[in-house]
Each structure stands twice: as C-alpha cells, then as structure tokens.
Coordinates of C-alpha atoms in Angstrom, one line a residue:
M154 CA 16.0 -12.6 -4.8
N155 CA 16.1 -12.3 -1.1
R156 CA 13.0 -12.3 1.0
L157 CA 13.1 -8.5 1.8
L158 CA 13.5 -7.6 -1.8
S159 CA 10.6 -9.8 -2.6
Y160 CA 8.3 -8.0 -0.2
I161 CA 9.5 -4.6 -1.6
N162 CA 8.7 -6.0 -5.1
D163 CA 5.2 -7.0 -3.9
L164 CA 4.7 -3.6 -2.4
Q165 CA 5.6 -2.0 -5.8
C166 CA 3.4 -4.4 -7.8
Y167 CA 0.2 -4.0 -5.7
A168 CA 0.6 -0.2 -5.5
E169 CA 1.2 0.1 -9.2
E170 CA -1.8 -2.1 -10.0
A171 CA -4.0 -0.1 -7.6
L172 CA -3.0 3.1 -9.4
L173 CA -3.4 1.5 -12.8
F174 CA -7.0 0.6 -11.9
I175 CA -7.8 4.3 -11.4
E176 CA -5.8 5.7 -14.2
G177 CA -7.7 8.3 -16.2
M178 CA -10.6 8.3 -13.7
T179 CA -11.8 11.4 -12.0
E180 CA -12.9 11.4 -8.4
A181 CA -16.5 11.4 -9.5
D182 CA -15.9 8.5 -11.8
F183 CA -14.4 6.5 -9.0
L184 CA -17.1 7.3 -6.6
K185 CA -19.6 5.8 -9.0
D186 CA -17.6 2.8 -9.9
R187 CA -18.1 0.0 -7.3
K188 CA -16.0 -2.6 -9.2
T189 CA -13.0 -0.3 -9.2
Q190 CA -13.5 0.6 -5.6
Q191 CA -13.6 -3.1 -4.7
A192 CA -10.4 -3.9 -6.8
V193 CA -8.3 -1.1 -5.2
T194 CA -9.6 -1.9 -1.8
L195 CA -8.1 -5.4 -2.1
N196 CA -4.8 -4.0 -3.2
L197 CA -4.8 -1.6 -0.2
I198 CA -5.6 -4.6 2.1
T199 CA -2.7 -6.5 0.5
L200 CA -0.3 -3.6 1.0
G201 CA -1.3 -3.6 4.7
E202 CA -0.7 -7.3 4.9
I203 CA 2.8 -6.8 3.5
S204 CA 3.5 -4.0 6.0
T205 CA 2.3 -6.4 8.9
T206 CA 4.5 -9.1 7.5
L207 CA 7.5 -6.8 7.4
K208 CA 6.9 -5.8 11.0
Q209 CA 6.9 -9.3 12.1
K210 CA 9.8 -10.6 9.9
E211 CA 11.9 -7.6 9.2
P212 CA 11.5 -5.3 12.3
D213 CA 15.1 -3.9 11.9
F214 CA 14.4 -2.9 8.3
L215 CA 11.3 -1.0 9.5
L216 CA 13.4 1.0 11.9
L217 CA 15.7 2.0 9.1
T218 CA 12.8 3.0 7.0
D219 CA 10.8 5.2 9.3
F220 CA 10.1 7.6 6.3
I221 CA 7.5 5.1 5.3
P222 CA 4.3 5.2 7.3
W223 CA 4.2 1.4 7.9
K224 CA 1.9 1.7 10.9
D225 CA -0.6 3.8 8.8
I226 CA -0.5 1.3 5.9
A227 CA -1.2 -1.6 8.3
G228 CA -3.9 0.6 10.0
M229 CA -5.6 1.2 6.7
R230 CA -5.7 -2.6 6.1
H231 CA -7.3 -3.1 9.5
R232 CA -9.9 -0.4 8.8
L233 CA -10.8 -1.8 5.4
V234 CA -11.1 -5.4 6.6
H235 CA -12.9 -4.8 9.9
G236 CA -14.9 -1.8 8.9
Y237 CA -15.9 -3.4 5.5
N238 CA -19.5 -2.1 5.8
E239 CA -18.3 1.4 6.6
I240 CA -15.6 2.0 3.9
D241 CA -15.5 5.5 2.8
P242 CA -14.7 5.5 -1.0
L243 CA -13.5 9.1 -0.7
L244 CA -10.9 8.0 1.8
V245 CA -9.8 5.2 -0.5
W246 CA -9.5 7.7 -3.4
E247 CA -7.5 10.1 -1.3
T248 CA -5.2 7.2 0.0
L249 CA -4.5 6.1 -3.6
N250 CA -3.8 9.5 -5.0
H251 CA -1.7 10.7 -2.1
Q252 CA -0.3 7.9 0.0
V253 CA 0.1 5.2 -2.5
S254 CA 1.9 7.3 -5.0
K255 CA 4.2 8.5 -2.3
L256 CA 4.9 4.9 -1.3
L257 CA 5.8 4.1 -5.0
E258 CA 8.2 7.1 -5.0
Q259 CA 10.1 5.6 -2.1
I260 CA 10.5 2.1 -3.6
P261 CA 14.0 2.8 -5.1
R262 CA 15.2 4.1 -1.7
L263 CA 14.0 0.9 -0.1
V264 CA 15.7 -1.3 -2.7
D265 CA 18.9 0.8 -2.1
L266 CA 18.8 0.2 1.6
V267 CA 18.4 -3.5 1.1
N268 CA 21.3 -3.6 -1.4
Q269 CA 23.5 -1.7 0.9
G270 CA 22.8 -4.2 3.7
K271 CA 24.2 -7.1 1.6

C-alpha cells in the first residue's frame, strides 16, 4: 500500500473507532462519561496528527482535496492538546457527530483520487 493510502486508511480507522466509542450514546450519556470523552479525544488528536503529517508530506494532495477541512482537523488537535484543561465535552460531541461522520463519508472519494493518480 502506498504511503498516501496508508494515511487515508489511518484516518478512516481512527474516525470509525471514535464513532464506535459513542455508538448508542446520547449527548447526556457522553457528557457524564469521562472515560469515553478521553478515548474519543485521543482519536481526534490522532486525526489532527494525520492531517498535519499530510500537510507536511503530501501538500499537493491537500490542494486537490480542499473539500476536506484539513486546517480545522489540525486546529482541533491543537486545541485539544494545548487546551487540555479547557476541553469542552460538548464541542467534542458535536465534532464527532457532525465533522467526523462527514470525514468518513469522504474517505472513498479520497481513495479514488489517490488511485487516479497512480
């Protein structure tokens, strides 16, 4: 597997895992469950790391995929890592339910673009 496909696979795995952690939970359940908050926060941080790595190692690909909010993904990572004592669990919940699920929907499109570039 080429390196770019490996990064995309990692994006998919960490995004799916984060959503799996909250499967069946309500917002209220999530806001009371510190363990799940911590678990998904790590996944969001990892997604941000992947985004940053792509920016450094695959900048041309990011230009082709401006339909993905790469800067926002990296920004969320920065916010979670450096604002660790001010993490808003509601913001994490919203990110998971809106942004992460949208990212997952775009994975096939990313894979297609990589495969077209071969």
